[in-house]
mmCIF file of C-alpha atoms in Angstrom:
data_model
loop_
_atom_site.group_PDB
_atom_site.id
_atom_site.type_symbol
_atom_site.label_atom_id
_atom_site.label_comp_id
_atom_site.label_asym_id
_atom_site.label_seq_id
_atom_site.Cartn_x
_atom_site.Cartn_y
_atom_site.Cartn_z
ATOM 1 C CA MET A 10 -6.210 16.549 36.093
ATOM 2 C CA PRO A 11 -3.368 16.257 38.596
ATOM 3 C CA THR A 12 -4.006 17.650 42.058
ATOM 4 C CA PRO A 13 -1.521 19.350 44.396
ATOM 5 C CA SER A 14 1.490 17.304 45.433
ATOM 6 C CA HIS A 15 4.093 18.297 47.992
ATOM 7 C CA LEU A 16 7.622 17.281 48.789
ATOM 8 C CA SER A 17 9.919 18.379 51.560
ATOM 9 C CA SER A 18 12.029 21.377 50.625
ATOM 10 C CA LYS A 19 14.999 19.217 51.539
ATOM 11 C CA ASP A 20 14.856 17.790 48.008
ATOM 12 C CA PRO A 21 15.848 20.623 45.634
ATOM 13 C CA ARG A 22 15.071 18.580 42.522
ATOM 14 C CA TYR A 23 11.320 19.012 42.916
ATOM 15 C CA PHE A 24 9.447 22.219 42.146
ATOM 16 C CA ASP A 25 5.865 22.338 43.410
ATOM 17 C CA PHE A 26 4.012 24.048 40.554
ATOM 18 C CA ARG A 27 0.726 23.967 42.469
ATOM 19 C CA ALA A 28 2.161 25.978 45.343
ATOM 20 C CA ALA A 29 3.717 28.625 43.079
ATOM 21 C CA ARG A 30 2.053 32.050 43.246
ATOM 22 C CA ARG A 31 4.514 33.615 40.836
ATOM 23 C CA VAL A 32 7.029 32.514 38.226
ATOM 24 C CA PRO A 33 10.497 32.533 39.837
ATOM 25 C CA GLU A 34 13.507 33.720 37.885
ATOM 26 C CA THR A 35 14.621 30.109 37.540
ATOM 27 C CA HIS A 36 11.574 29.524 35.317
ATOM 28 C CA ALA A 37 11.365 32.933 33.571
ATOM 29 C CA TRP A 38 12.361 32.828 29.902
ATOM 30 C CA PRO A 39 13.388 35.933 27.953
ATOM 31 C CA GLY A 40 12.497 36.468 24.318
ATOM 32 C CA LEU A 41 9.251 34.482 24.294
ATOM 33 C CA HIS A 42 7.349 37.171 22.418
ATOM 34 C CA GLU A 43 9.766 38.111 19.647
ATOM 35 C CA HIS A 44 7.378 36.646 17.053
ATOM 36 C CA PRO A 45 3.583 36.918 16.793
ATOM 37 C CA VAL A 46 1.303 33.970 17.574
ATOM 38 C CA VAL A 47 -1.480 33.116 15.120
ATOM 39 C CA ASP A 48 -4.401 30.699 15.182
ATOM 40 C CA GLY A 49 -3.933 27.462 13.242
ATOM 41 C CA ARG A 50 -7.554 26.332 13.181
ATOM 42 C CA ALA A 51 -9.413 25.478 9.986
ATOM 43 C CA GLY A 52 -10.401 28.651 8.200
ATOM 44 C CA ALA A 53 -7.183 30.451 9.142
ATOM 45 C CA GLY A 54 -6.070 30.558 5.510
ATOM 46 C CA GLU A 55 -2.399 29.784 4.957
ATOM 47 C CA ASP A 56 -1.918 29.376 8.711
ATOM 48 C CA ALA A 57 -4.460 26.553 9.020
ATOM 49 C CA VAL A 58 -2.538 23.473 10.177
ATOM 50 C CA PRO A 59 -2.886 20.788 7.457
ATOM 51 C CA VAL A 60 -5.231 17.900 8.145
ATOM 52 C CA VAL A 61 -4.613 14.458 6.632
ATOM 53 C CA ASP A 62 -7.337 11.809 6.674
ATOM 54 C CA MET A 63 -5.836 8.338 6.217
ATOM 55 C CA ARG A 64 -9.146 7.157 4.732
ATOM 56 C CA ASP A 65 -8.892 9.670 1.878
ATOM 57 C CA PRO A 66 -7.670 8.270 -1.470
ATOM 58 C CA GLY A 67 -5.550 11.427 -1.800
ATOM 59 C CA ALA A 68 -3.879 10.991 1.608
ATOM 60 C CA ALA A 69 -0.368 10.478 0.158
ATOM 61 C CA GLU A 70 -0.547 13.742 -1.746
ATOM 62 C CA ALA A 71 -1.813 15.530 1.364
ATOM 63 C CA VAL A 72 1.072 14.093 3.399
ATOM 64 C CA ALA A 73 3.576 15.237 0.762
ATOM 65 C CA ARG A 74 2.246 18.809 0.817
ATOM 66 C CA ALA A 75 2.174 18.962 4.615
ATOM 67 C CA ALA A 76 5.631 17.407 5.093
ATOM 68 C CA GLU A 77 7.186 19.683 2.480
ATOM 69 C CA GLN A 78 5.496 22.930 3.536
ATOM 70 C CA TRP A 79 5.011 22.457 7.302
ATOM 71 C CA GLY A 80 6.860 19.403 8.593
ATOM 72 C CA ALA A 81 3.731 18.589 10.585
ATOM 73 C CA PHE A 82 0.041 17.826 10.200
ATOM 74 C CA LEU A 83 -3.062 16.677 12.049
ATOM 75 C CA LEU A 84 -3.848 13.011 11.361
ATOM 76 C CA GLU A 85 -7.438 11.781 11.238
ATOM 77 C CA GLY A 86 -8.948 8.452 10.216
ATOM 78 C CA HIS A 87 -6.160 6.532 11.944
ATOM 79 C CA GLY A 88 -8.387 3.894 13.533
ATOM 80 C CA VAL A 89 -7.242 4.285 17.155
ATOM 81 C CA SER A 90 -10.442 4.392 19.202
ATOM 82 C CA ARG A 91 -11.560 7.441 21.140
ATOM 83 C CA GLU A 92 -12.296 5.230 24.127
ATOM 84 C CA LEU A 93 -8.663 4.074 24.275
ATOM 85 C CA LEU A 94 -7.353 7.636 23.912
ATOM 86 C CA GLN A 95 -9.567 8.726 26.808
ATOM 87 C CA ARG A 96 -8.235 5.920 28.992
ATOM 88 C CA VAL A 97 -4.652 6.845 28.093
ATOM 89 C CA GLU A 98 -5.231 10.474 29.052
ATOM 90 C CA ALA A 99 -6.899 9.455 32.319
ATOM 91 C CA ARG A 100 -3.934 7.225 33.269
ATOM 92 C CA ILE A 101 -1.460 10.017 32.489
ATOM 93 C CA ALA A 102 -3.415 12.471 34.634
ATOM 94 C CA GLY A 103 -3.524 9.961 37.472
ATOM 95 C CA MET A 104 0.221 9.357 37.296
ATOM 96 C CA PHE A 105 1.119 13.042 37.535
ATOM 97 C CA ALA A 106 -1.369 13.404 40.427
ATOM 98 C CA LEU A 107 0.698 11.038 42.572
ATOM 99 C CA PRO A 108 2.352 12.573 45.644
ATOM 100 C CA ALA A 109 5.712 14.109 44.842
ATOM 101 C CA GLN A 110 7.646 11.699 47.023
ATOM 102 C CA GLU A 111 6.254 8.788 44.994
ATOM 103 C CA LYS A 112 7.102 10.382 41.635
ATOM 104 C CA MET A 113 10.609 11.146 42.857
ATOM 105 C CA ARG A 114 11.243 7.421 43.313
ATOM 106 C CA ALA A 115 11.483 7.287 39.525
ATOM 107 C CA VAL A 116 13.449 10.500 39.015
ATOM 108 C CA ARG A 117 15.614 10.495 35.902
ATOM 109 C CA ARG A 118 19.265 10.796 36.884
ATOM 110 C CA PRO A 119 22.095 12.145 34.709
ATOM 111 C CA GLY A 120 22.739 9.715 31.886
ATOM 112 C CA ASP A 121 19.336 8.016 32.212
ATOM 113 C CA SER A 122 17.033 8.059 29.206
ATOM 114 C CA CYS A 123 13.905 6.995 31.102
ATOM 115 C CA GLY A 124 12.166 8.156 34.255
ATOM 116 C CA TYR A 125 10.393 11.125 35.841
ATOM 117 C CA GLY A 126 11.507 14.755 35.791
ATOM 118 C CA SER A 127 11.930 17.809 33.621
ATOM 119 C CA PRO A 128 11.960 17.347 29.826
ATOM 120 C CA PRO A 129 15.216 15.616 28.800
ATOM 121 C CA ILE A 130 16.092 18.613 26.632
ATOM 122 C CA SER A 131 16.137 20.856 29.712
ATOM 123 C CA SER A 132 19.686 19.830 30.613
ATOM 124 C CA PHE A 133 20.982 22.066 27.800
ATOM 125 C CA PHE A 134 19.453 25.247 29.250
ATOM 126 C CA ALA A 135 19.979 27.389 32.335
ATOM 127 C CA LYS A 136 16.261 28.093 32.766
ATOM 128 C CA SER A 137 13.693 25.520 33.905
ATOM 129 C CA MET A 138 10.496 24.649 32.080
ATOM 130 C CA TRP A 139 6.964 24.789 33.452
ATOM 131 C CA SER A 140 6.257 21.079 33.106
ATOM 132 C CA GLU A 141 6.786 17.601 34.445
ATOM 133 C CA GLY A 142 7.489 14.572 32.285
ATOM 134 C CA TYR A 143 7.908 10.831 32.328
ATOM 135 C CA THR A 144 9.830 8.923 29.639
ATOM 136 C CA PHE A 145 9.784 5.156 29.139
ATOM 137 C CA SER A 146 10.435 2.536 26.499
ATOM 138 C CA PRO A 147 7.337 0.516 25.575
ATOM 139 C CA ALA A 148 9.622 -2.493 25.142
ATOM 140 C CA ASN A 149 10.588 -2.268 28.831
ATOM 141 C CA LEU A 150 7.414 -0.675 30.119
ATOM 142 C CA ARG A 151 6.730 -2.904 33.122
ATOM 143 C CA SER A 152 10.296 -2.873 34.410
ATOM 144 C CA ASP A 153 10.585 0.903 33.861
ATOM 145 C CA LEU A 154 7.346 1.595 35.706
ATOM 146 C CA ARG A 155 8.304 -0.526 38.712
ATOM 147 C CA LYS A 156 10.475 2.417 39.749
ATOM 148 C CA LEU A 157 7.270 4.414 40.170
ATOM 149 C CA TRP A 158 5.102 1.605 41.565
ATOM 150 C CA PRO A 159 7.539 -0.787 43.322
ATOM 151 C CA LYS A 160 4.700 -2.793 44.900
ATOM 152 C CA GLN A 161 3.158 -3.397 41.446
ATOM 153 C CA GLY A 162 -0.360 -2.869 42.725
ATOM 154 C CA HIS A 163 -3.647 -2.088 40.984
ATOM 155 C CA ASP A 164 -2.592 1.322 39.621
ATOM 156 C CA TYR A 165 0.627 -0.147 38.217
ATOM 157 C CA ARG A 166 -1.200 -2.970 36.450
ATOM 158 C CA LEU A 167 -3.902 -0.669 35.091
ATOM 159 C CA PHE A 168 -1.369 1.880 33.810
ATOM 160 C CA CYS A 169 0.787 -0.801 32.157
ATOM 161 C CA ASP A 170 -2.213 -2.555 30.584
ATOM 162 C CA VAL A 171 -3.502 0.664 29.043
ATOM 163 C CA MET A 172 -0.093 1.762 27.777
ATOM 164 C CA GLU A 173 0.652 -1.650 26.288
ATOM 165 C CA GLU A 174 -2.677 -1.582 24.462
ATOM 166 C CA PHE A 175 -1.921 1.927 23.208
ATOM 167 C CA HIS A 176 1.591 0.909 22.118
ATOM 168 C CA GLY A 177 0.193 -2.001 20.114
ATOM 169 C CA GLU A 178 -2.196 0.298 18.273
ATOM 170 C CA MET A 179 0.442 2.965 17.699
ATOM 171 C CA ARG A 180 3.091 0.560 16.464
ATOM 172 C CA ALA A 181 0.697 -0.746 13.820
ATOM 173 C CA LEU A 182 -0.268 2.825 12.920
ATOM 174 C CA SER A 183 3.420 3.734 12.598
ATOM 175 C CA ASP A 184 3.884 1.072 9.908
ATOM 176 C CA ARG A 185 0.851 2.361 8.009
ATOM 177 C CA LEU A 186 2.073 5.946 8.213
ATOM 178 C CA MET A 187 5.529 4.936 6.993
ATOM 179 C CA GLU A 188 3.872 3.361 3.944
ATOM 180 C CA LEU A 189 2.019 6.622 3.401
ATOM 181 C CA PHE A 190 5.238 8.638 3.700
ATOM 182 C CA LEU A 191 6.922 6.430 1.071
ATOM 183 C CA ALA A 192 3.935 6.889 -1.216
ATOM 184 C CA ALA A 193 4.191 10.629 -0.559
ATOM 185 C CA LEU A 194 7.768 10.486 -1.878
ATOM 186 C CA GLY A 195 6.303 9.312 -5.178
ATOM 187 C CA LEU A 196 7.026 5.599 -4.796
ATOM 188 C CA THR A 197 4.589 3.058 -6.162
ATOM 189 C CA GLY A 198 3.414 0.270 -3.915
ATOM 190 C CA GLU A 199 5.908 -2.091 -5.515
ATOM 191 C CA GLN A 200 8.771 0.402 -5.105
ATOM 192 C CA ALA A 201 7.847 1.092 -1.461
ATOM 193 C CA ALA A 202 7.755 -2.644 -0.760
ATOM 194 C CA ALA A 203 11.222 -2.989 -2.322
ATOM 195 C CA VAL A 204 12.582 -0.164 -0.142
ATOM 196 C CA GLU A 205 11.186 -1.802 2.973
ATOM 197 C CA ALA A 206 12.518 -5.225 1.942
ATOM 198 C CA GLU A 207 15.999 -3.734 1.418
ATOM 199 C CA HIS A 208 16.207 -1.394 4.409
ATOM 200 C CA ARG A 209 13.586 -2.748 6.870
ATOM 201 C CA ILE A 210 12.786 0.806 7.971
ATOM 202 C CA ALA A 211 9.318 0.167 9.403
ATOM 203 C CA GLU A 212 10.171 -3.309 10.684
ATOM 204 C CA THR A 213 13.082 -2.139 12.823
ATOM 205 C CA MET A 214 11.707 1.196 14.065
ATOM 206 C CA THR A 215 11.989 1.667 17.813
ATOM 207 C CA ALA A 216 9.488 3.562 19.960
ATOM 208 C CA THR A 217 9.812 5.805 23.005
ATOM 209 C CA MET A 218 6.927 7.373 24.920
ATOM 210 C CA HIS A 219 7.179 10.693 26.722
ATOM 211 C CA LEU A 220 4.303 11.887 28.923
ATOM 212 C CA ASN A 221 3.952 15.591 29.707
ATOM 213 C CA TRP A 222 2.024 17.587 32.282
ATOM 214 C CA TYR A 223 1.904 21.376 31.845
ATOM 215 C CA PRO A 224 0.380 22.870 35.025
ATOM 216 C CA LYS A 225 -1.555 26.111 34.883
ATOM 217 C CA CYS A 226 0.760 29.041 35.461
ATOM 218 C CA PRO A 227 0.296 32.300 37.414
ATOM 219 C CA ASP A 228 2.158 34.283 34.733
ATOM 220 C CA PRO A 229 2.208 32.332 31.451
ATOM 221 C CA LYS A 230 3.838 35.197 29.541
ATOM 222 C CA ARG A 231 7.066 34.587 31.468
ATOM 223 C CA ALA A 232 7.094 30.780 31.495
ATOM 224 C CA LEU A 233 7.499 28.065 28.880
ATOM 225 C CA GLY A 234 6.273 24.481 28.981
ATOM 226 C CA LEU A 235 8.781 23.120 26.469
ATOM 227 C CA ILE A 236 11.595 25.009 24.733
ATOM 228 C CA ALA A 237 11.487 25.349 20.957
ATOM 229 C CA HIS A 238 13.219 22.426 19.241
ATOM 230 C CA THR A 239 12.929 19.829 16.502
ATOM 231 C CA ASP A 240 12.469 16.127 17.206
ATOM 232 C CA SER A 241 15.543 14.050 16.452
ATOM 233 C CA GLY A 242 14.034 10.797 15.146
ATOM 234 C CA PHE A 243 11.898 9.825 12.152
ATOM 235 C CA PHE A 244 8.490 11.140 13.217
ATOM 236 C CA THR A 245 6.411 11.682 16.345
ATOM 237 C CA PHE A 246 2.734 11.222 17.118
ATOM 238 C CA VAL A 247 1.450 13.740 19.661
ATOM 239 C CA LEU A 248 -1.733 13.075 21.610
ATOM 240 C CA GLN A 249 -2.872 16.258 23.365
ATOM 241 C CA SER A 250 -5.734 17.104 25.684
ATOM 242 C CA LEU A 251 -8.320 19.688 24.682
ATOM 243 C CA VAL A 252 -6.196 22.556 26.000
ATOM 244 C CA PRO A 253 -4.133 24.198 23.222
ATOM 245 C CA GLY A 254 -0.428 24.761 23.803
ATOM 246 C CA LEU A 255 1.578 23.201 20.968
ATOM 247 C CA GLN A 256 2.916 25.801 18.543
ATOM 248 C CA LEU A 257 4.714 25.354 15.200
ATOM 249 C CA PHE A 258 7.195 27.887 13.810
ATOM 250 C CA ARG A 259 6.732 29.187 10.276
ATOM 251 C CA HIS A 260 8.695 31.622 8.132
ATOM 252 C CA GLY A 261 7.624 34.393 5.761
ATOM 253 C CA PRO A 262 6.913 36.221 8.028
ATOM 254 C CA ASP A 263 8.275 34.499 11.141
ATOM 255 C CA ARG A 264 5.420 33.500 13.457
ATOM 256 C CA TRP A 265 4.191 30.802 15.831
ATOM 257 C CA VAL A 266 1.088 28.881 14.751
ATOM 258 C CA THR A 267 -1.017 27.379 17.549
ATOM 259 C CA VAL A 268 -2.114 23.832 16.718
ATOM 260 C CA PRO A 269 -5.843 23.401 17.405
ATOM 261 C CA ALA A 270 -6.544 20.977 20.245
ATOM 262 C CA ASP A 271 -10.230 20.461 19.454
ATOM 263 C CA VAL A 272 -9.881 18.381 16.276
ATOM 264 C CA GLN A 273 -11.550 15.300 17.700
ATOM 265 C CA ASP A 274 -9.360 12.196 18.062
ATOM 266 C CA ALA A 275 -6.631 13.633 15.813
ATOM 267 C CA PHE A 276 -2.933 13.081 16.404
ATOM 268 C CA VAL A 277 -0.383 15.736 15.592
ATOM 269 C CA VAL A 278 2.424 14.252 13.478
ATOM 270 C CA ASN A 279 5.828 15.982 13.594
ATOM 271 C CA VAL A 280 8.548 15.153 11.081
ATOM 272 C CA GLY A 281 11.922 14.630 12.795
ATOM 273 C CA ASP A 282 15.506 15.430 11.813
ATOM 274 C CA LEU A 283 16.460 11.878 10.816
ATOM 275 C CA PHE A 284 13.460 11.738 8.504
ATOM 276 C CA GLN A 285 14.649 14.955 6.882
ATOM 277 C CA ILE A 286 17.966 13.177 6.304
ATOM 278 C CA LEU A 287 16.254 10.004 5.049
ATOM 279 C CA THR A 288 14.199 11.981 2.507
ATOM 280 C CA ASN A 289 17.223 14.096 1.491
ATOM 281 C CA GLY A 290 15.575 17.261 2.763
ATOM 282 C CA ARG A 291 12.326 16.938 0.838
ATOM 283 C CA PHE A 292 10.329 16.424 4.033
ATOM 284 C CA HIS A 293 11.603 18.772 6.709
ATOM 285 C CA SER A 294 11.513 18.623 10.480
ATOM 286 C CA VAL A 295 9.409 21.191 12.318
ATOM 287 C CA TYR A 296 10.548 23.656 14.980
ATOM 288 C CA HIS A 297 7.945 23.591 17.745
ATOM 289 C CA ARG A 298 7.359 24.508 21.392
ATOM 290 C CA ALA A 299 4.739 24.151 24.132
ATOM 291 C CA VAL A 300 3.315 27.156 25.978
ATOM 292 C CA VAL A 301 1.298 27.207 29.201
ATOM 293 C CA ASN A 302 -1.768 29.144 30.329
ATOM 294 C CA ARG A 303 -3.233 30.646 33.471
ATOM 295 C CA ASP A 304 -6.508 28.744 33.698
ATOM 296 C CA SER A 305 -5.982 25.108 32.731
ATOM 297 C CA ASP A 306 -3.554 22.233 32.982
ATOM 298 C CA ARG A 307 -2.551 20.527 29.757
ATOM 299 C CA ILE A 308 -1.524 16.912 29.145
ATOM 300 C CA SER A 309 0.214 15.466 26.114
ATOM 301 C CA LEU A 310 1.901 12.252 25.038
ATOM 302 C CA GLY A 311 4.675 12.018 22.487
ATOM 303 C CA TYR A 312 5.136 8.661 20.733
ATOM 304 C CA PHE A 313 8.578 8.906 19.111
ATOM 305 C CA LEU A 314 9.732 6.638 16.266
ATOM 306 C CA GLY A 315 13.292 6.223 15.075
ATOM 307 C CA PRO A 316 15.874 3.704 13.873
ATOM 308 C CA PRO A 317 17.794 1.219 16.023
ATOM 309 C CA ALA A 318 20.835 2.756 17.697
ATOM 310 C CA ASP A 319 23.330 0.939 15.471
ATOM 311 C CA THR A 320 21.672 1.794 12.148
ATOM 312 C CA LYS A 321 23.261 4.373 9.870
ATOM 313 C CA VAL A 322 20.676 6.742 8.397
ATOM 314 C CA ALA A 323 21.388 8.395 5.050
ATOM 315 C CA PRO A 324 19.256 9.726 2.190
ATOM 316 C CA LEU A 325 17.328 7.021 0.396
ATOM 317 C CA ARG A 326 18.460 6.464 -3.180
ATOM 318 C CA GLU A 327 14.853 6.981 -4.278
ATOM 319 C CA ALA A 328 14.732 10.362 -2.499
ATOM 320 C CA VAL A 329 18.104 11.516 -3.834
ATOM 321 C CA GLY A 330 16.921 10.962 -7.398
ATOM 322 C CA ARG A 331 13.997 13.295 -6.784
ATOM 323 C CA THR A 332 15.972 16.078 -5.068
ATOM 324 C CA GLY A 333 18.789 16.941 -7.436
ATOM 325 C CA GLY A 334 20.721 13.694 -7.686
ATOM 326 C CA LYS A 335 23.182 14.218 -4.810
ATOM 327 C CA PRO A 336 22.865 13.297 -1.134
ATOM 328 C CA ALA A 337 22.495 16.354 1.058
ATOM 329 C CA TYR A 338 23.523 14.674 4.330
ATOM 330 C CA ARG A 339 26.164 12.218 5.499
ATOM 331 C CA ALA A 340 25.242 8.928 7.127
ATOM 332 C CA VAL A 341 24.794 9.004 10.917
ATOM 333 C CA THR A 342 23.437 6.732 13.610
ATOM 334 C CA TRP A 343 20.874 8.139 16.011
ATOM 335 C CA PRO A 344 23.413 8.291 18.906
ATOM 336 C CA GLU A 345 25.927 10.005 16.618
ATOM 337 C CA TYR A 346 23.311 12.548 15.629
ATOM 338 C CA MET A 347 22.347 13.147 19.264
ATOM 339 C CA ALA A 348 26.005 13.933 20.018
ATOM 340 C CA VAL A 349 25.945 16.456 17.170
ATOM 341 C CA ARG A 350 22.693 17.907 18.539
ATOM 342 C CA LYS A 351 24.251 18.294 21.973
ATOM 343 C CA LYS A 352 27.085 20.284 20.456
ATOM 344 C CA ALA A 353 24.602 22.340 18.438
ATOM 345 C CA PHE A 354 22.592 23.205 21.556
ATOM 346 C CA THR A 355 25.694 24.423 23.368
ATOM 347 C CA THR A 356 27.005 26.461 20.423
ATOM 348 C CA GLY A 357 23.771 27.727 18.888
ATOM 349 C CA ALA A 358 24.513 25.956 15.601
ATOM 350 C CA SER A 359 22.187 23.813 13.464
ATOM 351 C CA ALA A 360 22.651 20.073 13.939
ATOM 352 C CA LEU A 361 21.309 19.343 10.462
ATOM 353 C CA LYS A 362 23.771 21.774 8.904
ATOM 354 C CA MET A 363 26.539 20.095 10.869
ATOM 355 C CA VAL A 364 25.774 16.746 9.169
ATOM 356 C CA ALA A 365 25.155 18.252 5.734
ATOM 357 C CA VAL A 366 27.423 17.043 2.950
ATOM 358 C CA VAL A 367 29.957 19.735 2.079
ATOM 359 C CA SER A 368 32.246 17.484 0.068
ATOM 360 C CA ASN A 369 31.500 14.647 -2.305
ATOM 361 C CA ALA A 370 34.971 13.147 -2.049
ATOM 362 C CA ALA A 371 34.791 9.536 -3.173
ATOM 363 C CA ASP A 372 36.967 8.355 -0.301
ATOM 364 C CA ASP A 373 34.867 9.958 2.449
ATOM 365 C CA ASP A 374 33.438 6.990 4.356
ATOM 366 C CA ASP A 375 30.975 9.216 6.273
ATOM 367 C CA THR A 376 29.342 10.623 3.178
ATOM 368 C CA ALA A 377 25.829 9.377 2.465
ATOM 369 C CA THR A 378 25.799 6.654 -0.129
ATOM 370 C CA ASP A 379 23.341 5.668 -2.834
ATOM 371 C CA ASP A 380 22.196 2.821 -0.601
ATOM 372 C CA GLY A 381 20.231 5.163 1.666
ATOM 373 C CA LEU A 382 19.420 3.712 5.078
ATOM 374 C CA LEU A 383 22.303 1.431 5.970
ATOM 375 C CA SER A 384 22.329 -1.486 8.366
#
């Protein structure tokens, strides 16, 4: 796990979590305990987080249930080796253990999508989160990481090699999971192949990787590792260390469900907002957060999948036919939706409600069409 790092107090952008003996007001969040927290391990009854095994002949049905009822599930039988996952986690830990002045070489500046710093979502909130992060595009991995390792030495090469290997495995897994999602919508293999041939959803998906370090905290009841939110894209794979911290929000009654971290080699899969749009609301995105604890650091990696920036996303014709016959959302690109999300964060509104179809006027060019995902 990362070890203490220090930076001169002359740089106000860096907060030394290791040196903190209390949670300052800048990092103290109100209202963290308005809802109870329950255990999501197997045997927890209706609060047990669903588990999907890709090797199971009934995997599509299990995905459908989980995506409809939870918006998330634990994925087993995915074929990514434990040995690779261990190397990925070790490289992440080593990166966050770098001295602060080295990490700050890659600090994410306003307007940047990649780099080191607080979670990108933090810019919408007055309070700071108890975490450090690093975001990069696998497509530009080596150039992105040169900001952190300008001399491109051994650690740089080892980190890039491991992450490129992981990206290759995850990109292939993403295609397989997309096939499973289409089957979960009720499409036959032939129908799913026709959807992919028409819309090239899996073929054109883009990936982003976000690494997280959640240091142990002297007063975890006052701090928060990652604010509650939904993911914006299609779906996200989450690799987490053996320290629990990811929580999913459920209604009836309102509560937070802690995702077990000891399901060996399993990924957490979160459905994102654009996938809710693509499936016309049948599969829903999940509201989730990350909490911290007093005794242990926690590491996670989010592998985010979504459409190209210039692609309009609208409900698939095949999904509309199974959810009442009318599109529930208008067509949006990912950047357009992110602009809506920004407005929603600042006003307290729901971004998905803001792109919901409220009029079926035939001359409304922004209304979702029967063609589904548009190019």
